[in-house]
mmCIF file with all atom_site columns, C-alpha atoms in Angstrom:
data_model
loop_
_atom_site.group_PDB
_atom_site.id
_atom_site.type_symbol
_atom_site.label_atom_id
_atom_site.label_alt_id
_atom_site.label_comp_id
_atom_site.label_asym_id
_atom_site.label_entity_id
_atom_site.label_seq_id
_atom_site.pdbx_PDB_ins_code
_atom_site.Cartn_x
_atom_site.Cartn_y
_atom_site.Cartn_z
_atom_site.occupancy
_atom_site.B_iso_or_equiv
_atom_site.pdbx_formal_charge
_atom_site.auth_seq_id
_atom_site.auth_comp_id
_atom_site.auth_asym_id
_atom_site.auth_atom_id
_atom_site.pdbx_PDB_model_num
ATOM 1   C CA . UNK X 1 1   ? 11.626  29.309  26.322  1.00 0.00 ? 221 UNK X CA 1
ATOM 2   C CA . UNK X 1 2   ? 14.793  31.913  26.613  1.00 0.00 ? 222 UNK X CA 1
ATOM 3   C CA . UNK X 1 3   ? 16.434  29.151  24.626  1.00 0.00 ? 223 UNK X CA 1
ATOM 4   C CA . UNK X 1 4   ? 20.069  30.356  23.359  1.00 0.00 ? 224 UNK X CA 1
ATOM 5   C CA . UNK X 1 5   ? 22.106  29.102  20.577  1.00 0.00 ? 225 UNK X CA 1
ATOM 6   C CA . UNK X 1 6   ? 21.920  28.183  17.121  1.00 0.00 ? 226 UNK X CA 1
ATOM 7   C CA . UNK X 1 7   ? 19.107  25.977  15.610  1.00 0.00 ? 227 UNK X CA 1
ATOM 8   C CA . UNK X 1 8   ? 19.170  23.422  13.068  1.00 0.00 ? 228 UNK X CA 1
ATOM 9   C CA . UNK X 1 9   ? 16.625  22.915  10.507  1.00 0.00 ? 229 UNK X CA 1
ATOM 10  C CA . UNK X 1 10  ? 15.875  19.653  9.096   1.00 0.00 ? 230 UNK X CA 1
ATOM 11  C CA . UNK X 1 11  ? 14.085  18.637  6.196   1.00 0.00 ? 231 UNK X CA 1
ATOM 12  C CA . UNK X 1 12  ? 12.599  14.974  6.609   1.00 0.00 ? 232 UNK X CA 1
ATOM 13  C CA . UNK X 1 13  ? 11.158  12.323  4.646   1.00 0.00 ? 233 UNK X CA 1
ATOM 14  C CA . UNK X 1 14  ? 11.728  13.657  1.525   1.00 0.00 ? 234 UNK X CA 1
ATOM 15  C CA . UNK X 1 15  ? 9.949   10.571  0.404   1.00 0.00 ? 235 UNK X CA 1
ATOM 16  C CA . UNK X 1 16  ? 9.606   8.642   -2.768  1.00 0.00 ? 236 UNK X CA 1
ATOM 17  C CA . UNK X 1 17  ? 5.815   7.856   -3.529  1.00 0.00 ? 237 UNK X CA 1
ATOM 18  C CA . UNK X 1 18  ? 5.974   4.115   -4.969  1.00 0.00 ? 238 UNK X CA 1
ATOM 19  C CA . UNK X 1 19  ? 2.990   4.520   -6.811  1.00 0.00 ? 239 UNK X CA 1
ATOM 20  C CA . UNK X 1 20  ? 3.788   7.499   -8.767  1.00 0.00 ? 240 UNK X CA 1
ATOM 21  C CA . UNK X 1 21  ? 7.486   6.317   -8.842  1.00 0.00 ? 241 UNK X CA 1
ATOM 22  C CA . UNK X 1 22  ? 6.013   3.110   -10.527 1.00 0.00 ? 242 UNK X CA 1
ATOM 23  C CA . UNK X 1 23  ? 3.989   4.973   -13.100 1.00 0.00 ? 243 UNK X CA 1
ATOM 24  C CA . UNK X 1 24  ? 6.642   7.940   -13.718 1.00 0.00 ? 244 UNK X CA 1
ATOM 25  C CA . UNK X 1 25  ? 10.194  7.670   -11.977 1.00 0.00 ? 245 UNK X CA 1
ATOM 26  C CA . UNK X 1 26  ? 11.532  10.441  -13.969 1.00 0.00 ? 246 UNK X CA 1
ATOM 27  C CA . UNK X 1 27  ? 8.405   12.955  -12.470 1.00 0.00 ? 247 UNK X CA 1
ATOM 28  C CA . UNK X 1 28  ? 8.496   11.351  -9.399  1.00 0.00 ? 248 UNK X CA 1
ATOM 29  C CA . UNK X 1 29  ? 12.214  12.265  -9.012  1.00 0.00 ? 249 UNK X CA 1
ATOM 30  C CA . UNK X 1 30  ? 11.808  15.595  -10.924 1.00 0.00 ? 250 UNK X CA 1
ATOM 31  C CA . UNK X 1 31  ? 9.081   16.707  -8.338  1.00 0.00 ? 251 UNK X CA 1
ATOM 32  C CA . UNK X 1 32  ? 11.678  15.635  -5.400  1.00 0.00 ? 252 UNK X CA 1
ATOM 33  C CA . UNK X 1 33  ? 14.263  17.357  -7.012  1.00 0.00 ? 253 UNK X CA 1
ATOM 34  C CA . UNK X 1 34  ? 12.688  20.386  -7.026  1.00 0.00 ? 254 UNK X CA 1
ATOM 35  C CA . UNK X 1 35  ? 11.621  20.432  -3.491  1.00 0.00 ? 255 UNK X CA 1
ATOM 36  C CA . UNK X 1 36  ? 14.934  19.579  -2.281  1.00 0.00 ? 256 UNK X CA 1
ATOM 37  C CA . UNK X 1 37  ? 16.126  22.904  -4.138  1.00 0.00 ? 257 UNK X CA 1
ATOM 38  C CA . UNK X 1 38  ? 13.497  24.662  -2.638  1.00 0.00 ? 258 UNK X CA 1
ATOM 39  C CA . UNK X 1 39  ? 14.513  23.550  1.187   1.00 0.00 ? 259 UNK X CA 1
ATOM 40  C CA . UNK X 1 40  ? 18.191  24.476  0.512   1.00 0.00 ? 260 UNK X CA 1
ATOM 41  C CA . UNK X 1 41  ? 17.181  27.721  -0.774  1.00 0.00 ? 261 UNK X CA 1
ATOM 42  C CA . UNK X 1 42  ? 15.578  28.167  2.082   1.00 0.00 ? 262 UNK X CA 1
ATOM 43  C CA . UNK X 1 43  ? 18.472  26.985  4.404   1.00 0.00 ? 263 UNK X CA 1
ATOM 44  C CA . UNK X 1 44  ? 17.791  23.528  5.143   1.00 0.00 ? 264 UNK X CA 1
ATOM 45  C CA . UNK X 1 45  ? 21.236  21.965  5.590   1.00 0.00 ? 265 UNK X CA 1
ATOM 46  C CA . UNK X 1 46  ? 19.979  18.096  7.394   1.00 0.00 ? 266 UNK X CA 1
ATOM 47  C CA . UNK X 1 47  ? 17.863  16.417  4.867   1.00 0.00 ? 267 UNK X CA 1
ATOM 48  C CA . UNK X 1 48  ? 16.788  12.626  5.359   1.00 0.00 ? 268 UNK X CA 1
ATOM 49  C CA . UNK X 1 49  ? 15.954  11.398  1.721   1.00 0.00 ? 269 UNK X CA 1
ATOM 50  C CA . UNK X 1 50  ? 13.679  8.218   2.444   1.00 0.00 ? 270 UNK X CA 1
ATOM 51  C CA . UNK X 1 51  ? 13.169  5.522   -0.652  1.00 0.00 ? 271 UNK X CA 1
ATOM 52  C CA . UNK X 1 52  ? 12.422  2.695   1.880   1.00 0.00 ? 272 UNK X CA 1
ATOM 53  C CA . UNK X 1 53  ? 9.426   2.524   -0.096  1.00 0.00 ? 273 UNK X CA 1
ATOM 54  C CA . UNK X 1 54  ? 11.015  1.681   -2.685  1.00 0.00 ? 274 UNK X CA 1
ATOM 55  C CA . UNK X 1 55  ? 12.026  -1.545  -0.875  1.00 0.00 ? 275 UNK X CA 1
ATOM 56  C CA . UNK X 1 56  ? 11.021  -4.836  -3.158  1.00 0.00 ? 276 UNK X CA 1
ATOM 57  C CA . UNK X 1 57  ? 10.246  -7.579  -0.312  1.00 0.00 ? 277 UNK X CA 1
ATOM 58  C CA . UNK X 1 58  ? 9.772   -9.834  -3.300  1.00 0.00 ? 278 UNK X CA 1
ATOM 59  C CA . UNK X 1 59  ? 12.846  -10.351 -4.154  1.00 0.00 ? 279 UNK X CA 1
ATOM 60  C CA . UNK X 1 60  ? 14.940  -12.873 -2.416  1.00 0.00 ? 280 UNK X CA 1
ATOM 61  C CA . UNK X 1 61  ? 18.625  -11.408 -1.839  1.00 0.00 ? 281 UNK X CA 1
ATOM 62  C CA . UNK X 1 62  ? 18.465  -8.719  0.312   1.00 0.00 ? 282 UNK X CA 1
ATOM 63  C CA . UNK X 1 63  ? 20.903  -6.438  -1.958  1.00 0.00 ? 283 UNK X CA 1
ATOM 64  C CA . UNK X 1 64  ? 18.362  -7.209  -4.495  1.00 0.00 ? 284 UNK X CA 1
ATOM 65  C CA . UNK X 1 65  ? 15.712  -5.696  -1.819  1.00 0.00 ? 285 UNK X CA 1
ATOM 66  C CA . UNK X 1 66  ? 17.631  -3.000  -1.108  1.00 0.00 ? 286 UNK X CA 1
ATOM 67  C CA . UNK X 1 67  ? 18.384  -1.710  -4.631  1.00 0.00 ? 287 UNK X CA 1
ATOM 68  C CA . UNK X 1 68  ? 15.963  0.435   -5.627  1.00 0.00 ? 288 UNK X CA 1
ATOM 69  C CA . UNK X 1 69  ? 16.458  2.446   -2.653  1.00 0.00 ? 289 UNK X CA 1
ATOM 70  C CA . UNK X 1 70  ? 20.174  2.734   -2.241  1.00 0.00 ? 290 UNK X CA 1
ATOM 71  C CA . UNK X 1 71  ? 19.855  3.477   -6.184  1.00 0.00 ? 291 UNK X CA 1
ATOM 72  C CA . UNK X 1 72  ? 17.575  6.401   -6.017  1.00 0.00 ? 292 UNK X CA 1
ATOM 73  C CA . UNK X 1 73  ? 18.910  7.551   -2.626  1.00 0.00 ? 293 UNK X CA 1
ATOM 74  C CA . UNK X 1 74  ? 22.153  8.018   -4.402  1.00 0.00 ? 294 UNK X CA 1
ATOM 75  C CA . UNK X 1 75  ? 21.089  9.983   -6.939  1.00 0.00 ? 295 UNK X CA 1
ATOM 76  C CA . UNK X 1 76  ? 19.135  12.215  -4.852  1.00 0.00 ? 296 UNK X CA 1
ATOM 77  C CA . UNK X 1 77  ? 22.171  12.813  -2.801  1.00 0.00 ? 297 UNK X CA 1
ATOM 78  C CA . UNK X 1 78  ? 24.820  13.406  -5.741  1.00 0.00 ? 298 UNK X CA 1
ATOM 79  C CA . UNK X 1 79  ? 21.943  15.962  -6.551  1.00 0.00 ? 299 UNK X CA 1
ATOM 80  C CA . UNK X 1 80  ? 21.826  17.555  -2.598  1.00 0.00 ? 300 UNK X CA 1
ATOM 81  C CA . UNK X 1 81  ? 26.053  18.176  -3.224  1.00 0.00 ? 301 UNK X CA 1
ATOM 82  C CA . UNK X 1 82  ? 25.688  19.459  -5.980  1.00 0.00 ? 302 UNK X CA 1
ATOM 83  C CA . UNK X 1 83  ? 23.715  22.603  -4.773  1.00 0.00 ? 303 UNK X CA 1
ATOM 84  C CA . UNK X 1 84  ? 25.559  22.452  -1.605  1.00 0.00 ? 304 UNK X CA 1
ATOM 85  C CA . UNK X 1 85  ? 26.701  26.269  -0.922  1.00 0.00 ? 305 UNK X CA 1
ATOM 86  C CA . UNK X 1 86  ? 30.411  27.353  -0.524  1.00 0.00 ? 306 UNK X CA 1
ATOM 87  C CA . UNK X 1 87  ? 31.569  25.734  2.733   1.00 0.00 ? 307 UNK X CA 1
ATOM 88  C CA . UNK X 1 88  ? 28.570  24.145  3.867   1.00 0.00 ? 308 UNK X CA 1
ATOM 89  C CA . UNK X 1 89  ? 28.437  20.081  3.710   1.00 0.00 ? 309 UNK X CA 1
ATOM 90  C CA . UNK X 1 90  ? 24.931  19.143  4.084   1.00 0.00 ? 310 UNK X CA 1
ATOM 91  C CA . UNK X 1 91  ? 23.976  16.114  6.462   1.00 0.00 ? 311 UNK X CA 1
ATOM 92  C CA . UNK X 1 92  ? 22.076  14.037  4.414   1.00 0.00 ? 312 UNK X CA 1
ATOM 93  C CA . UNK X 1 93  ? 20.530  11.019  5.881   1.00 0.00 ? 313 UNK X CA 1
ATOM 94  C CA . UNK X 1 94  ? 18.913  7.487   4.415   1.00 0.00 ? 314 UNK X CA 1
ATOM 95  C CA . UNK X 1 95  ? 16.207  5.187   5.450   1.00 0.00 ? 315 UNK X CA 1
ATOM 96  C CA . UNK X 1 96  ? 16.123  1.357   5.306   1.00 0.00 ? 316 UNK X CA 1
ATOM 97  C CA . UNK X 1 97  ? 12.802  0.107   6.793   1.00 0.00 ? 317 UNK X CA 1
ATOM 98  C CA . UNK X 1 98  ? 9.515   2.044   6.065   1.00 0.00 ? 318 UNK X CA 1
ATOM 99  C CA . UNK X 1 99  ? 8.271   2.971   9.785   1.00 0.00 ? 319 UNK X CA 1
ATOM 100 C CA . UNK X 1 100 ? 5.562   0.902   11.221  1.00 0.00 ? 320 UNK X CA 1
ATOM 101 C CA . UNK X 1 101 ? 6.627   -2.308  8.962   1.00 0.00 ? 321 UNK X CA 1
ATOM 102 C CA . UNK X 1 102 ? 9.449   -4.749  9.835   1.00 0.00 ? 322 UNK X CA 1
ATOM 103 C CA . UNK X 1 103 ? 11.930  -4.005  12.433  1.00 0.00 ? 323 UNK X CA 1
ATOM 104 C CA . UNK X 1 104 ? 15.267  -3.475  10.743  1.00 0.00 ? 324 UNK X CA 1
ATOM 105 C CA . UNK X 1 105 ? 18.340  -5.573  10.278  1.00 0.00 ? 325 UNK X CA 1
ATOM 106 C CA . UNK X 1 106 ? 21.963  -5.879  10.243  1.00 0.00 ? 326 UNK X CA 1
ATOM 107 C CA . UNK X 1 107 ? 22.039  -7.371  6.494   1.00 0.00 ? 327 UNK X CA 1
ATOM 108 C CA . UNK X 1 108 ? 19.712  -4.501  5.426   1.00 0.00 ? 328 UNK X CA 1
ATOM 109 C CA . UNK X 1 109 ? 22.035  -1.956  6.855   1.00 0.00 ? 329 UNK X CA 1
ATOM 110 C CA . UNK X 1 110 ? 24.840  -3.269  5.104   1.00 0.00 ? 330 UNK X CA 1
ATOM 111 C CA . UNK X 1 111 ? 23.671  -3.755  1.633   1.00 0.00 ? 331 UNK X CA 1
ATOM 112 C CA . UNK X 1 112 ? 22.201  -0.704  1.647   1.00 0.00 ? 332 UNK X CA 1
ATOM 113 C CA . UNK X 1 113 ? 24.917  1.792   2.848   1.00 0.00 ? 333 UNK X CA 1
ATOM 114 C CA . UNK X 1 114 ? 27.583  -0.520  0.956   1.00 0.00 ? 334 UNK X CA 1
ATOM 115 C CA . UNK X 1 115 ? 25.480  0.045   -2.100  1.00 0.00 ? 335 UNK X CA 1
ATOM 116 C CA . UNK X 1 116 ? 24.954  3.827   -1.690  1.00 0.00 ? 336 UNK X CA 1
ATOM 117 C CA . UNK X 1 117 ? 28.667  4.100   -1.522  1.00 0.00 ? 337 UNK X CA 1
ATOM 118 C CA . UNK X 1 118 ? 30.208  1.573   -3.809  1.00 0.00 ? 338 UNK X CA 1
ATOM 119 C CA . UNK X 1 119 ? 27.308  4.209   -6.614  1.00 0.00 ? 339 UNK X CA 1
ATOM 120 C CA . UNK X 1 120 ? 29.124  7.198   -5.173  1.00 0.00 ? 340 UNK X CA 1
ATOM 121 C CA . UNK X 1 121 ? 32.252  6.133   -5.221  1.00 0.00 ? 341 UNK X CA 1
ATOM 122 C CA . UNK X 1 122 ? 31.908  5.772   -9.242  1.00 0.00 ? 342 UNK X CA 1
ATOM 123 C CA . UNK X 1 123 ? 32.924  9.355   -9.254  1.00 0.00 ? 343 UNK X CA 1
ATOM 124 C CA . UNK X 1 124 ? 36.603  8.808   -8.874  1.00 0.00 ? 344 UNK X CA 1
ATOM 125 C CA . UNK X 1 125 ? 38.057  12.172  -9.508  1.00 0.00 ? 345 UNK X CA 1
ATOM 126 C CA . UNK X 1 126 ? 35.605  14.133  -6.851  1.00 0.00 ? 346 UNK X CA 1
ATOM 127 C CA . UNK X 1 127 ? 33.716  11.041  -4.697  1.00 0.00 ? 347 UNK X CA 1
ATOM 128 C CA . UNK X 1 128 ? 31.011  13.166  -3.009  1.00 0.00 ? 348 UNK X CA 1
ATOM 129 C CA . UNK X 1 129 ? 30.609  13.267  0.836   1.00 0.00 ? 349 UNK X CA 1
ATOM 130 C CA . UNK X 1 130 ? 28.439  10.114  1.493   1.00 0.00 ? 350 UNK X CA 1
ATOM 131 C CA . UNK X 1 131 ? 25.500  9.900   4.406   1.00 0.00 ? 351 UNK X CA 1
ATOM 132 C CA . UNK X 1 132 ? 25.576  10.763  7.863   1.00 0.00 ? 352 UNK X CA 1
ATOM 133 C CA . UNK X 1 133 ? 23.390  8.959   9.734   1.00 0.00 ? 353 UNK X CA 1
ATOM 134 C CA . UNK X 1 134 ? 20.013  6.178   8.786   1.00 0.00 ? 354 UNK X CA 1
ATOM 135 C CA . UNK X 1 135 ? 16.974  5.880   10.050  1.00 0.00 ? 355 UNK X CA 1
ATOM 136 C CA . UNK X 1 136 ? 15.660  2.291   10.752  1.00 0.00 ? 356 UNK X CA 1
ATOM 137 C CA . UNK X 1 137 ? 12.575  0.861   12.351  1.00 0.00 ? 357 UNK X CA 1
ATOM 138 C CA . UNK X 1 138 ? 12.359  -0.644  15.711  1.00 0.00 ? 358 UNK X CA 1
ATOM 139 C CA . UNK X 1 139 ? 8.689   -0.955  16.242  1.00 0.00 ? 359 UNK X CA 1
ATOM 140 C CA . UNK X 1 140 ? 7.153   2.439   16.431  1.00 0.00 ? 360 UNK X CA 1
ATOM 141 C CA . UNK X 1 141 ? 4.592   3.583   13.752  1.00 0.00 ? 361 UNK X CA 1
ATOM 142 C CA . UNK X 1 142 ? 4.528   7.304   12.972  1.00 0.00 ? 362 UNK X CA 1
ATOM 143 C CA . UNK X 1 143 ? 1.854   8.854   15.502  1.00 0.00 ? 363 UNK X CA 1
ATOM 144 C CA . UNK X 1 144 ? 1.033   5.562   16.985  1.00 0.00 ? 364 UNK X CA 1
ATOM 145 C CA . UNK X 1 145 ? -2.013  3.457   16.760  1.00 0.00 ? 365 UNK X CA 1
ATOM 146 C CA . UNK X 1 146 ? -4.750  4.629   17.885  1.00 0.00 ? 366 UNK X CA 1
ATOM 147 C CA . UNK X 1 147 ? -7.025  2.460   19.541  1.00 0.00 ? 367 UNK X CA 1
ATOM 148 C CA . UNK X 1 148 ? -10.643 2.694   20.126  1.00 0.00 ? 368 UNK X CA 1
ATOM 149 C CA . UNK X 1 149 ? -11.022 4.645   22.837  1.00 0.00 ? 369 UNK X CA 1
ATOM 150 C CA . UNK X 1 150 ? -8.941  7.217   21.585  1.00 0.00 ? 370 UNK X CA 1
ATOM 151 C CA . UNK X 1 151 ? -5.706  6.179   23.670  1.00 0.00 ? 371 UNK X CA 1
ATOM 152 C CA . UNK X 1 152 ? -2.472  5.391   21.796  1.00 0.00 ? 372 UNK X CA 1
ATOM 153 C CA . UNK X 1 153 ? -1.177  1.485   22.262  1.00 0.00 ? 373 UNK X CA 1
ATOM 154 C CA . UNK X 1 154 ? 1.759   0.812   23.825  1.00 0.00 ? 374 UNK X CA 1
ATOM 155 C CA . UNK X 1 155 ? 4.794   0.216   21.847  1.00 0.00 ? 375 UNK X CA 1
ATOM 156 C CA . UNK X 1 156 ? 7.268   -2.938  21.540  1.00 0.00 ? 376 UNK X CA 1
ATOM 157 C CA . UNK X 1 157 ? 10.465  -1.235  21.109  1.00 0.00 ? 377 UNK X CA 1
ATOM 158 C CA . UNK X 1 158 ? 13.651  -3.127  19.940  1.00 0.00 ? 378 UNK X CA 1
ATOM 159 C CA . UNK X 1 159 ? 16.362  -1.233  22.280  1.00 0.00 ? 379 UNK X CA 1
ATOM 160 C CA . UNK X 1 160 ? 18.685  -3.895  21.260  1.00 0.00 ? 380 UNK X CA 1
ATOM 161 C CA . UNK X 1 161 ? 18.083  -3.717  17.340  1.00 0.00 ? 381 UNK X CA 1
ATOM 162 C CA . UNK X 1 162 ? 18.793  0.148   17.734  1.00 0.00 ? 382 UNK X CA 1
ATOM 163 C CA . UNK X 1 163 ? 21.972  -0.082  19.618  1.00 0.00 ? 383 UNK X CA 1
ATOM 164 C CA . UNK X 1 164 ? 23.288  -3.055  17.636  1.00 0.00 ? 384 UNK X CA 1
ATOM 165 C CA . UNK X 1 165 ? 22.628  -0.959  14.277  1.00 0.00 ? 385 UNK X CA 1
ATOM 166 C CA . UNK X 1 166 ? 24.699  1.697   15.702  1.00 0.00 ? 386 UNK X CA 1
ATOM 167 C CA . UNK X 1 167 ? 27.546  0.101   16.762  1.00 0.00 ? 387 UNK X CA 1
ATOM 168 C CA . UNK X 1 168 ? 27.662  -1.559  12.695  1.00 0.00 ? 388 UNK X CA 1
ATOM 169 C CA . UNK X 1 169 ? 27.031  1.874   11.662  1.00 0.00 ? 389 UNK X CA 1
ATOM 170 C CA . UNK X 1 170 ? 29.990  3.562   13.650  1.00 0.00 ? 390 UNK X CA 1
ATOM 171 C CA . UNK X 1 171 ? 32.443  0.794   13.109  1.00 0.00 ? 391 UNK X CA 1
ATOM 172 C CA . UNK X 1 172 ? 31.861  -0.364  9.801   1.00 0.00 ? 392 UNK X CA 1
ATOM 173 C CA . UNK X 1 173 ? 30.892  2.991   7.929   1.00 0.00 ? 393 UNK X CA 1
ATOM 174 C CA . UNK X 1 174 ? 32.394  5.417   10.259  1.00 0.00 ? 394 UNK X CA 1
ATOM 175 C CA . UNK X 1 175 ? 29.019  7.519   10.075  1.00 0.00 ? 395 UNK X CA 1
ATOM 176 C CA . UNK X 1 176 ? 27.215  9.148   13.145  1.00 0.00 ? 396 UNK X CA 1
ATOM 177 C CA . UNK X 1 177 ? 24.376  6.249   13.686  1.00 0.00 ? 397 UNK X CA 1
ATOM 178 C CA . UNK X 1 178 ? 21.049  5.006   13.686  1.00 0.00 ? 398 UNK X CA 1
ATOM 179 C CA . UNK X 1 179 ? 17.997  7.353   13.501  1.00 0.00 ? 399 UNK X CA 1
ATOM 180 C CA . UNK X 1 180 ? 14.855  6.341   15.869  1.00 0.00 ? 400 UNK X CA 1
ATOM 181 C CA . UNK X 1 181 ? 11.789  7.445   14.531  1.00 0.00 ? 401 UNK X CA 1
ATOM 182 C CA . UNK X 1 182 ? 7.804   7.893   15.604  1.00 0.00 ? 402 UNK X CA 1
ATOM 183 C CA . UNK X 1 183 ? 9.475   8.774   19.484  1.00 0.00 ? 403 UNK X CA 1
ATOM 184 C CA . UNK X 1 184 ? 7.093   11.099  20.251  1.00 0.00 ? 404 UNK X CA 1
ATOM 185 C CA . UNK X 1 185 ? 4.057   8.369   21.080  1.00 0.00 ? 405 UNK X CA 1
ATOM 186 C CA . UNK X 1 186 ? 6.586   6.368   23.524  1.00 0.00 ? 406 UNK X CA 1
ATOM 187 C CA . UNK X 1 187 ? 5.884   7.235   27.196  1.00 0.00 ? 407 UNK X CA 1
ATOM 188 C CA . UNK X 1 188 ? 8.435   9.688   28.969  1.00 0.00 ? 408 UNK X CA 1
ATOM 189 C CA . UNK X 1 189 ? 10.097  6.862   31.307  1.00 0.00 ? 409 UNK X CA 1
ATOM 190 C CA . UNK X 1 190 ? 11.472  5.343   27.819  1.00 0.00 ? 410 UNK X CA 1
ATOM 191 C CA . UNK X 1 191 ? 13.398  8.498   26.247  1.00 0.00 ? 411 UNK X CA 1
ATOM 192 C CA . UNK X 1 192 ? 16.524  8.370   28.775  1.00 0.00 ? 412 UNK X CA 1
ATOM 193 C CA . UNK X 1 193 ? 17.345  4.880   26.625  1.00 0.00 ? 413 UNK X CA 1
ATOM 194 C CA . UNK X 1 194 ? 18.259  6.466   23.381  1.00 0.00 ? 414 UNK X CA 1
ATOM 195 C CA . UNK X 1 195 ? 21.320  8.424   24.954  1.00 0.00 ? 415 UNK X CA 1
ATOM 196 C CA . UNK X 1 196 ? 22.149  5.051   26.983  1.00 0.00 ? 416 UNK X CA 1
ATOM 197 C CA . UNK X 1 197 ? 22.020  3.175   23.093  1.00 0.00 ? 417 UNK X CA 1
ATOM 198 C CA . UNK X 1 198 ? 23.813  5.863   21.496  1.00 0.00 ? 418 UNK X CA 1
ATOM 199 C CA . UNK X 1 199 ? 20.989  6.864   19.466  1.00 0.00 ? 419 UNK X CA 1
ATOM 200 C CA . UNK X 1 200 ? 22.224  9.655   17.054  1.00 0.00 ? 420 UNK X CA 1
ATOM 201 C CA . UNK X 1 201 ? 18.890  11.411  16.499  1.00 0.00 ? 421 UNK X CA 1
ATOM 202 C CA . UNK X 1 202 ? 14.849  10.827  17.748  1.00 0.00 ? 422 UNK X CA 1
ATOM 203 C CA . UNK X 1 203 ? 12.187  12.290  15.822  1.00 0.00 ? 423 UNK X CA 1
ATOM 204 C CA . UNK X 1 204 ? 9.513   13.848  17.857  1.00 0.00 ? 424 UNK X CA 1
ATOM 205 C CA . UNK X 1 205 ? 6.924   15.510  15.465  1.00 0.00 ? 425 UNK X CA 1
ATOM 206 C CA . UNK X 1 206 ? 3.846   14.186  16.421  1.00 0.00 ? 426 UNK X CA 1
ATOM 207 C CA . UNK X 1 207 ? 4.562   15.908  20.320  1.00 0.00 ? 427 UNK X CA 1
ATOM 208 C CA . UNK X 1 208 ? 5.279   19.236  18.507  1.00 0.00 ? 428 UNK X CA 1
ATOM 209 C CA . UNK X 1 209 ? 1.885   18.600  16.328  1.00 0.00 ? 429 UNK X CA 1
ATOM 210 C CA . UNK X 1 210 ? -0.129  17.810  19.287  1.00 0.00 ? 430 UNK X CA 1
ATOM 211 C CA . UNK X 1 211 ? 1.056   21.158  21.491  1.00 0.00 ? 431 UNK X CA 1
ATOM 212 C CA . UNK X 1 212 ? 0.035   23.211  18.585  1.00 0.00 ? 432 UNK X CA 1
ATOM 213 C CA . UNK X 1 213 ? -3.243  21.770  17.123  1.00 0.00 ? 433 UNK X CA 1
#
């Protein structure tokens, strides 16, 4: 309340189904496409595109793994710039580990943003502004699991993974950080740890979705 100042929207998970993906990629990507012109229409300049489930755990290189999402993440992006209006550079983000699966890792980090870039760097004369932050998992599952009675468990958070994937992201990439997501189930006495890991940004939907329904 009497909050002053400006307010950022963001538009996140714009998120590749794998199943339709699998049957169609061109409609699947079409349909994307078409909602990301929407949002920027509509003056959403932060959007997190998220192919993590895209992710092929079969496969055993990790670049290999990491492929079909830096691949279609790319595109999406060189699509986001291109509709970018005069003067505005859009913060797009990326996403490496599907929330509520396997924490993240250093490797995955670094195939992944080395192979967004090395695809947008293919467009020598005018190499498009790259991505600004990625979100990884740590252990929390998008509104938490709900257990029997109705109570949400508690949560094994990896502190250390989120810090360490920060520091690589910073000082290898020179991009903002790590993004922490499903925050909003963690209790209260946890949330002064993401400024003390350098967390760049904590989702907190499910709090904002509770309040109102």
């Amino acid at each position: 309340e009497n909050y002053k100042g400006p307010v950022f929207i963001q538009g996140d998970h714009f998120q590749v189904n794998a199943k339709k993906f699998a049957k169609d990629p061109k409609a699947e990507l079409a349909s994307l496409k078409q909602l990301i012109e929407e949002a920027i229409t509509a003056g959403f300049y932060n959007i997190d595109i998220d192919a993590s489930t895209l992710v092929d755990l079969s496969k055993s290189e990790i670049t290999d793994q990491q492929k079909p999402n830096f691949t279609i993440t790319a595109e999406l992006a060189k699509f986001i710039r291109s509709l970018e209006p005069k003067n505005i550079t859009i913060s797009i983000g990326g996403e490496i580990g599907e929330v509520g699966g396997s924490n993240s890792t250093e490797e995955e980090l670094n195939f992944f943003i080395e192979g967004f870039n090395g695809i947008m760097s293919l467009d020598t004369k005018n190499t498009p502004a790259g991505l600004s932050k990625v979100s990884i998992q740590t252990g929390t599952t998008h509104g938490g699991v709900v257990l029997a009675n109705g109570s949400i468990a508690k949560v094994k958070m990896d502190l250390d993974t989120l810090e360490k994937l920060g520091d690589v992201a910073r000082e290898n990439f020179k991009i903002g950080g790590v993004v922490q997501h499903g925050a909003s189930t963690l209790p209260e006495s946890a949330f002064d740890n993401f400024p003390k890991r350098e967390t760049l940004e904590v989702h907190l939907a499910t709090a904002f979705q509770n309040t109102i329904y």
